[in-house]
């Protein structure tokens, strides 16, 4: 029953996509299947998390080919946490999309593709083979291309061309990096690579390979010199799509960076300095970018970039405390960013625009919704005791311990800018008087929606806000998880031992 | 052989990146295709080229007796080719749609989303 538990989240998503494809024309069925499947997925992912938490790292070897020869799936605590977070955001977004995405888009296979995207995400988190990681990345980007272009509006297609080009370029660089790494070591299994790369004497070549990986994942994660595709494309698709992109797609890049730079390319001072410099510049440029935007979703897009900087900074500092801060931030950020884009979708549905000049008067009209969106907005800033506060505490104290003052400075500066931006957003959409923005004809305003659709839009925001509140007030539990992940990542011998010696099928 | 392949791969990468940097959408796709081919050849080259020794263990032996050609890079290339084939066909449809809707194939004129909305 639990021998192949690592594969269950993958198989469930695959099954859901196939079932959904058979209901191609029946939109109302698809909505129900997607939401119910999402809830089952939470249960399966929670089971996986619990099993790994109790029994340690689990592996599945495809075709029972012993490591390092076959393709391997490895579920350690980091993977299990991310799979669980994907499940939580996934169910929220599928509920939100069933109300907010128009039926014309849903008819062209929105839900099957959405579940293929989740399949790709789960696969990327669980694989233990670097080429297999490339394949999962391709599944993710192919699904995301379809989701970003679905509907075919002018802005969408323009955004899609940019998104497409840079993501394909990143994949090619990733493939090049894999080729060079294979040439150097003759292996693709990440645990095996970890040992073989450490034994290579020509460190220059290893550094160049590492830089290739850094560029490839850096484009996906949208770090400083490589982020320009993100603010040009994330505000163009429906906000449900932006929500899953903003919450999870860039985080896959971060996950890959964390995995590669804690397992394969470890302890290189040159690389750590590059990571730190990238992190500082990402924090500053993302924050400044968000400051000058007027479109609500563009503001949030720049904030995604800005906050990627925190995670990269933790990775660059490379101490146990810093890595635990990175993991905590990752957990907080996935939930809160998904929620923010859904909030922007809610604001769009209420007023018919995302321009901050035209929005306003939300508090006068919908005081309860205003109160609700305060939770994700202020969690993002990290006003204690909300969820953004705790990881920053770890990161700043790790920065002080490492005596990297400029990193600490950048983290504080980015927090300050985030505070200013959120205050601006709050004032613009909630407190400002209602503007005389003209009513749009044939637009389905929030007030005109049926009660069930209204619930479908509000419920996921409430759900993710509750998760955010739990992360903030139950920080002790999340900190426990982060510290355990950090211990596992810093001591990569554990991962290698799990891959080589823990073969549940052969031992029994 | 290795030297020729190395030069060829270098040319393919350079040409691919040059084409991606051009402003025309069609050249962009061509650039991506050329770059993909370069990457595939690179995997082939870095898997070491061994002539005339297939990775087959003779019937009277348990292990490989001589140097053999590594089969893994070829499996990788096959996967990468199939994936890039799918992506490229998607890309061609995408640029066709984009050309019809935006009515230009000049990337510099695709700037409607940069305007304040």
XYZ file of C-alpha atoms in Angstrom:
625
model
C 0.000 0.000 0.000
C 2.708 2.481 0.896
C 5.492 1.049 -1.251
C 4.706 3.345 -4.168
C 3.191 6.141 -2.129
C 5.501 8.682 -3.784
C 3.731 8.128 -7.086
C 0.147 8.520 -5.819
C -0.148 12.308 -6.206
C 1.180 11.965 -9.775
C -1.175 9.158 -10.697
C -4.159 10.968 -9.202
C -3.513 14.090 -11.307
C -2.997 12.009 -14.433
C -6.245 10.140 -13.786
C -8.103 13.420 -13.219
C -6.852 14.911 -16.492
C -7.883 11.815 -18.430
C -11.325 11.679 -16.825
C -11.773 15.393 -17.495
C -10.903 14.918 -21.153
C -13.774 12.460 -21.486
C -16.129 15.170 -20.211
C -14.863 17.644 -22.828
C -18.198 19.391 -23.539
C -19.754 19.017 -20.100
C -18.463 22.074 -18.279
C -20.544 21.610 -15.145
C -19.228 18.048 -14.749
C -15.687 19.271 -15.216
C -16.128 21.870 -12.463
C -17.351 19.249 -10.011
C -14.705 16.653 -10.941
C -11.911 19.203 -10.690
C -12.951 20.434 -7.242
C -13.694 16.973 -5.820
C -10.452 15.654 -7.325
C -8.606 18.577 -5.750
C -9.977 17.699 -2.333
C -8.956 14.042 -2.779
C -5.543 15.295 -3.863
C -5.172 17.209 -0.588
C -5.947 14.003 1.292
C -3.412 11.985 -0.753
C -0.723 14.659 -0.427
C -1.331 14.974 3.303
C -1.003 11.200 3.577
C 2.273 11.314 1.637
C 3.516 14.128 3.876
C 2.543 12.263 7.041
C 4.150 9.039 5.794
C 7.424 10.782 4.928
C 7.352 12.742 8.175
C 7.052 9.513 10.167
C 9.235 7.175 8.091
C 11.817 9.405 6.437
C 12.665 9.742 2.761
C 10.755 7.390 0.452
C 11.854 6.277 -2.994
C 10.374 4.481 -5.977
C 12.641 3.012 -8.633
C 11.022 2.713 -12.038
C 11.064 -0.888 -13.264
C 13.051 -1.817 -10.140
C 16.283 -0.705 -11.817
C 18.629 -0.099 -8.935
C 20.089 3.382 -8.469
C 21.883 4.947 -10.261
C 20.681 3.208 -13.422
C 16.928 3.664 -13.521
C 14.705 6.702 -13.208
C 14.006 7.303 -9.565
C 11.370 9.212 -7.630
C 12.454 10.529 -4.273
C 10.072 11.973 -1.701
C 11.926 13.806 1.043
C 10.372 16.328 3.413
C 10.940 19.258 1.016
C 9.211 17.461 -1.862
C 6.329 16.315 0.315
C 5.807 19.831 1.685
C 5.727 21.316 -1.804
C 3.356 18.631 -3.081
C 1.023 19.399 -0.183
C 1.197 23.141 -0.909
C 0.513 22.466 -4.598
C -2.571 20.503 -3.588
C -3.807 23.324 -1.335
C -3.330 26.032 -3.980
C -4.630 23.681 -6.659
C -8.012 23.121 -5.044
C -8.365 26.838 -4.308
C -7.617 27.776 -7.908
C -9.888 25.130 -9.429
C -12.761 26.371 -7.254
C -11.952 29.960 -8.160
C -11.685 29.223 -11.875
C -15.018 27.440 -12.017
C -16.648 30.776 -11.187
C -14.294 33.378 -12.619
C -13.137 31.885 -15.934
C -15.788 32.353 -18.613
C -17.440 29.266 -20.122
C -16.002 30.007 -23.574
C -12.519 29.385 -22.172
C -13.550 26.399 -20.068
C -14.928 24.715 -23.199
C -11.470 24.424 -24.720
C -10.063 22.080 -22.136
C -9.147 24.469 -19.347
C -9.554 21.930 -16.555
C -7.717 18.967 -18.175
C -4.750 21.218 -18.952
C -4.871 22.670 -15.467
C -4.542 19.193 -13.984
C -1.709 18.363 -16.403
C 0.042 21.442 -15.035
C -0.399 20.146 -11.479
C 0.880 16.750 -12.643
C 4.001 18.410 -14.004
C 4.522 20.361 -10.779
C 4.186 17.246 -8.601
C 6.516 15.354 -10.920
C 9.164 18.066 -10.787
C 9.032 18.092 -6.982
C 9.273 14.324 -6.640
C 11.779 13.225 -9.256
C 15.308 12.255 -8.326
C 16.729 12.234 -11.839
C 17.982 15.383 -13.494
C 16.844 14.520 -17.017
C 13.463 13.490 -15.677
C 13.323 16.932 -14.044
C 13.798 18.428 -17.520
C 10.896 16.356 -18.842
C 8.611 17.504 -15.995
C 9.652 21.089 -16.677
C 8.579 20.614 -20.287
C 5.197 19.230 -19.175
C 4.794 22.282 -16.961
C 5.671 24.776 -19.681
C 3.573 23.104 -22.386
C 0.528 23.182 -20.082
C 1.287 26.750 -19.081
C 1.570 27.836 -22.747
C -1.922 26.516 -23.391
C -3.322 28.146 -20.253
C -1.695 31.500 -21.006
C -2.983 31.611 -24.596
C -6.449 30.161 -23.948
C -8.885 32.819 -25.132
C -6.524 34.358 -27.673
C -6.884 38.035 -26.779
C -4.356 40.462 -28.219
C -2.586 41.152 -24.926
C -2.556 37.453 -24.109
C -0.873 36.506 -27.371
C 1.713 39.262 -27.029
C 2.463 38.166 -23.493
C 2.543 34.543 -24.606
C 5.182 35.200 -27.294
C 7.521 36.644 -24.665
C 6.700 33.997 -22.086
C 7.152 31.257 -24.655
C 10.491 32.472 -26.033
C 12.196 32.881 -22.696
C 10.880 29.643 -21.266
C 12.023 27.678 -24.302
C 15.393 29.389 -24.112
C 15.614 28.387 -20.448
C 14.807 24.792 -21.381
C 17.523 24.761 -24.030
C 20.067 26.098 -21.543
C 18.909 23.486 -19.040
C 19.373 20.784 -21.688
C 22.853 22.114 -22.498
C 23.718 22.045 -18.804
C 22.513 18.442 -18.519
C 24.614 17.516 -21.569
C 27.761 19.034 -20.060
C 27.061 17.435 -16.684
C 26.515 14.061 -18.325
C 29.750 14.494 -20.242
C 31.558 15.229 -16.972
C 30.099 12.465 -14.833
C 28.259 9.949 -17.021
C 25.299 9.961 -14.664
C 21.856 11.539 -14.370
C 20.766 10.350 -10.946
C 20.965 13.351 -8.612
C 22.314 11.405 -5.640
C 24.964 9.819 -7.853
C 25.782 13.221 -9.381
C 26.234 14.621 -5.890
C 29.088 12.182 -5.220
C 30.614 12.272 -8.682
C 30.626 16.064 -8.997
C 32.318 16.369 -5.595
C 35.107 14.128 -6.877
C 35.864 16.112 -10.057
C 39.199 17.887 -9.912
C 38.611 20.454 -12.659
C 36.554 22.858 -10.515
C 36.408 25.504 -13.259
C 34.373 23.214 -15.471
C 32.064 22.360 -12.583
C 31.508 26.066 -11.898
C 30.620 26.726 -15.533
C 28.110 23.875 -15.495
C 26.658 25.245 -12.289
C 26.315 28.686 -13.906
C 24.414 27.104 -16.826
C 21.990 25.537 -14.336
C 21.779 28.851 -12.512
C 20.805 30.687 -15.721
C 18.259 28.044 -16.740
C 16.533 27.926 -13.349
C 17.061 31.646 -12.866
C 14.928 32.389 -15.932
C 12.195 30.102 -14.595
C 12.404 31.544 -11.099
C 12.572 35.141 -12.444
C 15.663 36.421 -10.624
C 17.334 39.724 -11.293
C 18.792 39.950 -14.766
C 16.475 37.257 -16.143
C 12.989 38.247 -15.011
C 11.783 40.530 -17.784
C 9.327 38.043 -19.266
C 7.339 37.801 -16.040
C 5.767 41.243 -15.636
C 5.021 41.245 -19.374
C 2.977 38.070 -19.318
C 1.531 37.267 -15.895
C -1.156 39.956 -15.997
C -2.560 38.921 -19.399
C -4.407 35.595 -18.782
C -7.508 35.256 -16.560
C -6.633 35.851 -12.912
C -7.220 32.209 -11.979
C -4.396 31.276 -14.359
C -2.184 34.062 -12.991
C -2.893 32.725 -9.518
C -1.500 29.267 -10.214
C 1.401 30.739 -12.249
C 2.269 33.317 -9.619
C 1.917 30.870 -6.762
C 3.698 27.858 -8.162
C 5.513 28.216 -11.496
C 8.286 30.534 -10.345
C 8.590 28.452 -7.184
C 9.450 25.369 -9.261
C 12.475 27.333 -10.453
C 13.327 28.148 -6.851
C 12.843 24.504 -5.863
C 15.184 23.379 -8.662
C 17.784 25.953 -7.557
C 17.527 24.760 -3.957
C 17.828 21.119 -5.003
C 20.744 21.589 -7.386
C 22.697 23.961 -5.164
C 22.296 21.920 -1.979
C 22.790 18.485 -3.504
C 25.000 18.675 -6.584
C 26.989 21.925 -6.516
C 27.708 22.394 -2.838
C 29.925 24.733 -0.895
C 31.422 26.794 -3.705
C 32.102 30.299 -2.395
C 32.086 31.823 -5.885
C 28.607 30.459 -6.618
C 27.301 31.562 -3.235
C 28.494 35.099 -3.871
C 26.784 35.116 -7.268
C 23.556 33.871 -5.682
C 23.763 36.562 -3.009
C 24.404 39.323 -5.543
C 21.472 38.107 -7.651
C 19.265 37.978 -4.564
C 20.115 41.527 -3.497
C 19.532 42.954 -6.969
C 16.290 40.957 -7.325
C 15.003 42.323 -4.017
C 15.800 45.907 -4.969
C 14.768 45.906 -8.636
C 11.572 43.916 -8.040
C 10.543 46.253 -5.250
C 11.275 49.408 -7.234
C 9.458 47.942 -10.250
C 6.330 47.306 -8.214
C 6.403 50.857 -6.872
C 5.759 52.502 -10.238
C 3.078 50.177 -11.617
C -0.577 51.093 -11.823
C -2.140 47.791 -12.883
C -2.943 45.740 -9.796
C -1.761 42.473 -11.326
C 1.463 44.082 -12.590
C 2.155 45.288 -9.052
C 1.723 41.731 -7.792
C 3.886 40.391 -10.642
C 6.775 42.633 -9.578
C 6.203 41.613 -5.981
C 6.673 37.969 -7.032
C 10.086 38.907 -8.418
C 10.969 40.943 -5.351
C 10.141 38.118 -2.958
C 11.989 35.466 -4.956
C 15.012 37.447 -3.747
C 14.411 36.385 -0.120
C 14.572 32.708 -1.024
C 17.670 33.096 -3.167
C 19.313 35.132 -0.392
C 18.749 32.294 2.064
C 20.182 29.832 -0.421
C 23.212 32.064 -0.983
C 23.932 32.452 2.733
C 23.889 28.650 2.980
C 23.672 28.097 6.699
C 21.096 25.920 8.426
C 19.240 28.947 9.735
C 19.193 30.644 6.318
C 17.961 27.536 4.504
C 15.207 27.056 7.081
C 14.230 30.693 6.460
C 14.156 30.025 2.711
C 11.896 27.000 3.161
C 9.579 28.857 5.517
C 9.398 31.734 3.045
C 8.664 29.304 0.212
C 5.764 27.795 2.169
C 4.381 31.237 3.032
C 4.904 32.662 -0.446
C 3.133 29.895 -2.419
C -0.054 30.334 -0.417
C -0.038 34.102 -0.222
C 0.834 34.792 -3.886
C -1.859 32.421 -5.144
C -4.283 34.215 -2.871
C -3.215 37.707 -4.002
C -3.865 36.972 -7.665
C -7.280 35.594 -6.754
C -7.902 38.831 -4.844
C -6.977 40.778 -7.969
C -9.481 38.626 -9.878
C -12.114 39.454 -7.273
C -11.388 43.178 -7.597
C -11.626 42.850 -11.385
C -14.976 41.086 -11.108
C -16.308 43.768 -8.767
C -15.269 46.856 -10.753
C -14.454 45.563 -14.254
C -10.863 46.823 -14.238
C -7.510 46.165 -12.624
C -6.231 49.725 -12.863
C -5.540 51.088 -9.412
C -6.711 54.570 -10.462
C -10.135 53.259 -11.445
C -10.597 50.867 -8.522
C -11.833 52.117 -5.186
C -14.655 52.226 -2.710
C -14.432 48.553 -1.869
C -14.817 49.163 1.859
C -18.009 51.185 1.451
C -19.604 48.544 -0.708
C -18.169 45.222 0.537
C -16.760 45.685 4.064
C -16.488 41.930 4.716
C -14.547 41.256 1.519
C -12.245 44.173 2.367
C -11.530 42.664 5.734
C -10.876 39.307 4.068
C -8.355 40.643 1.544
C -6.537 42.421 4.357
C -5.277 38.993 5.491
C -3.258 38.058 2.352
C -2.117 41.650 1.804
C -0.722 42.110 5.294
C 0.578 38.526 5.496
C 2.680 39.409 2.461
C 4.252 42.382 4.213
C 4.871 40.264 7.268
C 3.349 42.392 9.969
C 3.810 40.182 13.025
C 2.297 37.743 13.822
C 1.179 37.173 10.211
C 3.012 34.630 8.099
C 5.588 36.773 6.250
C 7.253 37.873 9.475
C 8.797 34.624 10.736
C 10.962 33.615 7.759
C 12.358 37.153 7.499
C 13.399 36.862 11.129
C 15.403 33.715 10.314
C 16.895 35.233 7.156
C 17.949 38.489 8.813
C 19.489 36.736 11.796
C 21.325 34.369 9.414
C 22.584 37.442 7.548
C 23.856 38.971 10.773
C 25.594 35.745 11.778
C 27.306 35.543 8.385
C 28.143 39.273 8.630
C 26.717 39.962 5.185
C 25.423 43.432 5.999
C 24.375 44.294 2.447
C 22.141 41.225 2.301
C 20.494 42.215 5.560
C 20.139 45.752 4.221
C 18.487 44.553 1.017
C 16.059 42.306 2.940
C 15.020 45.178 5.199
C 14.772 47.571 2.240
C 12.582 45.136 0.277
C 10.313 44.664 3.303
C 9.947 48.412 3.618
C 9.116 48.805 -0.075
C 6.598 45.968 0.161
C 4.966 47.766 3.072
C 4.741 51.005 1.072
C 3.284 49.177 -1.947
C 0.710 47.285 0.093
C -0.315 50.508 1.847
C -0.701 52.089 -1.595
C -2.735 49.139 -2.894
C -4.912 49.125 0.223
C -5.571 52.854 -0.029
C -6.281 52.650 -3.748
C -8.711 49.754 -3.821
C -10.281 49.761 -0.385
C -10.278 53.210 1.207
C -10.355 55.550 -1.780
C -13.790 56.864 -2.806
C -15.537 55.050 -5.610
C -14.351 56.408 -8.941
C -16.657 57.214 -11.831
C -15.157 54.448 -13.957
C -17.749 53.786 -16.689
C -19.857 50.632 -16.409
C -18.933 48.036 -19.001
C -21.695 46.592 -21.140
C -22.145 42.809 -21.146
C -19.681 42.399 -18.281
C -20.626 39.932 -15.570
C -20.160 42.111 -12.509
C -19.762 40.454 -9.123
C -23.047 41.903 -7.846
C -24.945 40.260 -10.705
C -23.513 36.766 -10.153
C -25.560 33.943 -8.700
C -24.947 33.100 -5.050
C -23.218 29.820 -5.877
C -20.731 31.602 -8.174
C -20.119 34.270 -5.548
C -19.376 31.531 -3.029
C -17.021 29.840 -5.476
C -15.060 33.080 -5.769
C -14.974 33.954 -2.076
C -14.478 30.464 -0.589
C -10.968 29.836 -2.018
C -9.780 33.256 -0.808
C -11.154 32.451 2.645
C -9.539 29.010 2.537
C -6.064 30.256 1.586
C -6.361 33.145 4.052
C -7.027 30.607 6.789
C -3.953 28.652 5.675
C -1.944 31.890 5.786
C -3.249 32.628 9.272
C -2.287 29.117 10.340
C 1.235 29.633 8.946
C 1.421 32.871 10.935
C -0.099 31.760 14.242
C 1.080 28.146 14.070
C 4.576 29.246 13.066
C 6.047 26.759 15.509
C 4.854 23.808 13.400
C 5.983 25.355 10.128
C 9.326 26.198 11.711
C 9.680 22.536 12.742
C 9.088 21.475 9.141
C 11.525 24.098 7.807
C 14.251 23.132 10.240
C 13.857 19.470 9.377
C 14.039 20.262 5.653
C 17.089 22.450 6.265
C 18.777 19.615 8.188
C 18.067 17.211 5.345
C 19.325 19.646 2.722
C 22.500 20.588 4.555
C 23.401 16.963 5.165
C 23.022 15.557 1.669
C 24.434 12.208 2.760
C 20.928 11.435 4.055
C 19.489 11.865 0.574
C 22.226 9.732 -0.984
C 21.759 6.981 1.614
C 18.022 6.980 1.026
C 18.502 6.587 -2.711
C 21.107 3.838 -2.476
C 20.156 1.791 0.564
C 16.499 2.294 1.232
C 14.893 0.103 -1.371
C 11.575 -0.863 0.168
C 10.759 -3.350 -2.579
C 13.977 -5.321 -2.233
C 14.147 -5.254 1.536
C 10.786 -6.882 1.969
C 35.147 13.767 -35.854
C 34.844 15.337 -32.393
C 36.436 18.557 -33.598
C 34.092 18.841 -36.559
C 31.074 18.177 -34.359
C 32.285 20.690 -31.769
C 32.625 23.381 -34.429
C 29.221 22.499 -35.870
C 27.587 22.716 -32.440
C 29.210 26.084 -31.848
C 27.912 27.375 -35.171
C 24.414 26.057 -34.446
C 24.318 27.726 -31.021
C 25.626 31.008 -32.426
C 23.177 30.966 -35.328
C 20.279 30.030 -33.052
C 20.951 32.824 -30.597
C 21.495 35.320 -33.438
C 18.149 34.355 -34.960
C 16.358 34.633 -31.598
C 17.723 38.154 -31.225
C 16.224 39.239 -34.583
C 12.923 41.090 -34.482
C 10.920 38.885 -36.829
C 8.675 36.232 -35.304
C 9.502 33.660 -37.992
C 13.222 34.065 -37.399
C 12.558 33.645 -33.698
C 11.061 30.202 -34.322
C 13.900 29.264 -36.670
C 16.367 30.314 -33.987
C 14.671 28.118 -31.409
C 14.720 25.129 -33.784
C 18.414 25.592 -34.614
C 19.315 26.013 -30.941
C 17.424 22.829 -30.116
C 19.345 20.888 -32.734
C 22.600 22.267 -31.350
C 21.685 21.075 -27.853
C 20.796 17.601 -29.141
C 24.100 17.276 -30.974
C 25.899 18.426 -27.832
C 24.367 15.575 -25.833
C 25.437 13.195 -28.602
C 29.002 14.492 -28.582
C 29.353 14.558 -24.786
C 28.157 10.965 -24.541
C 31.513 10.143 -26.220
C 31.581 8.922 -29.779
C 32.648 5.299 -30.061
C 32.662 3.700 -33.470
C 31.431 0.189 -34.232
C 31.000 -1.166 -30.702
C 27.323 -1.566 -29.814
C 26.467 -2.000 -26.114
C 25.622 -5.704 -26.396
C 27.038 -8.311 -24.022
C 28.144 -11.461 -25.884
C 26.232 -14.662 -25.052
C 29.169 -16.361 -23.337
C 29.920 -13.493 -20.983
C 28.375 -11.670 -18.042
C 29.960 -8.238 -18.525
C 31.062 -5.946 -21.320
C 34.391 -7.100 -22.688
C 35.470 -3.997 -24.581
C 34.692 -0.295 -24.844
C 31.059 0.182 -25.810
C 28.947 3.052 -27.099
C 26.851 4.600 -24.325
C 23.148 4.146 -25.209
C 21.860 6.696 -22.669
C 22.623 9.891 -24.670
C 20.653 8.519 -27.593
C 17.639 7.917 -25.377
C 18.011 11.458 -24.046
C 18.227 12.936 -27.534
C 15.165 11.003 -28.634
C 13.179 12.385 -25.695
C 14.458 15.895 -26.308
C 13.626 15.714 -30.022
C 10.062 14.613 -29.345
C 9.560 17.350 -26.759
C 11.018 20.073 -28.955
C 8.922 18.822 -31.877
C 5.767 19.362 -29.827
C 6.906 22.762 -28.598
C 7.873 23.921 -32.075
C 4.532 22.969 -33.586
C 2.828 24.863 -30.786
C 5.126 27.822 -31.425
C 4.277 27.940 -35.113
C 0.533 27.989 -34.375
C 1.133 30.635 -31.723
C 3.007 32.998 -34.036
C 0.364 32.528 -36.703
C -2.371 33.488 -34.231
C -0.276 36.335 -32.856
C 0.355 37.628 -36.388
C -3.363 37.524 -37.207
C -4.430 39.269 -34.021
C -1.622 41.779 -33.520
C -1.163 42.292 -37.282
C 2.606 42.583 -37.157
C 5.493 40.170 -37.029
C 7.895 42.759 -35.639
C 8.613 42.041 -31.982
C 9.388 45.716 -31.340
C 5.819 46.636 -32.200
C 4.352 44.110 -29.796
C 4.230 46.626 -26.984
C 0.515 47.063 -26.303
C 0.828 45.386 -22.910
C 3.546 47.785 -21.789
C 1.056 50.633 -21.862
C -0.651 51.575 -18.661
C -4.016 49.921 -18.307
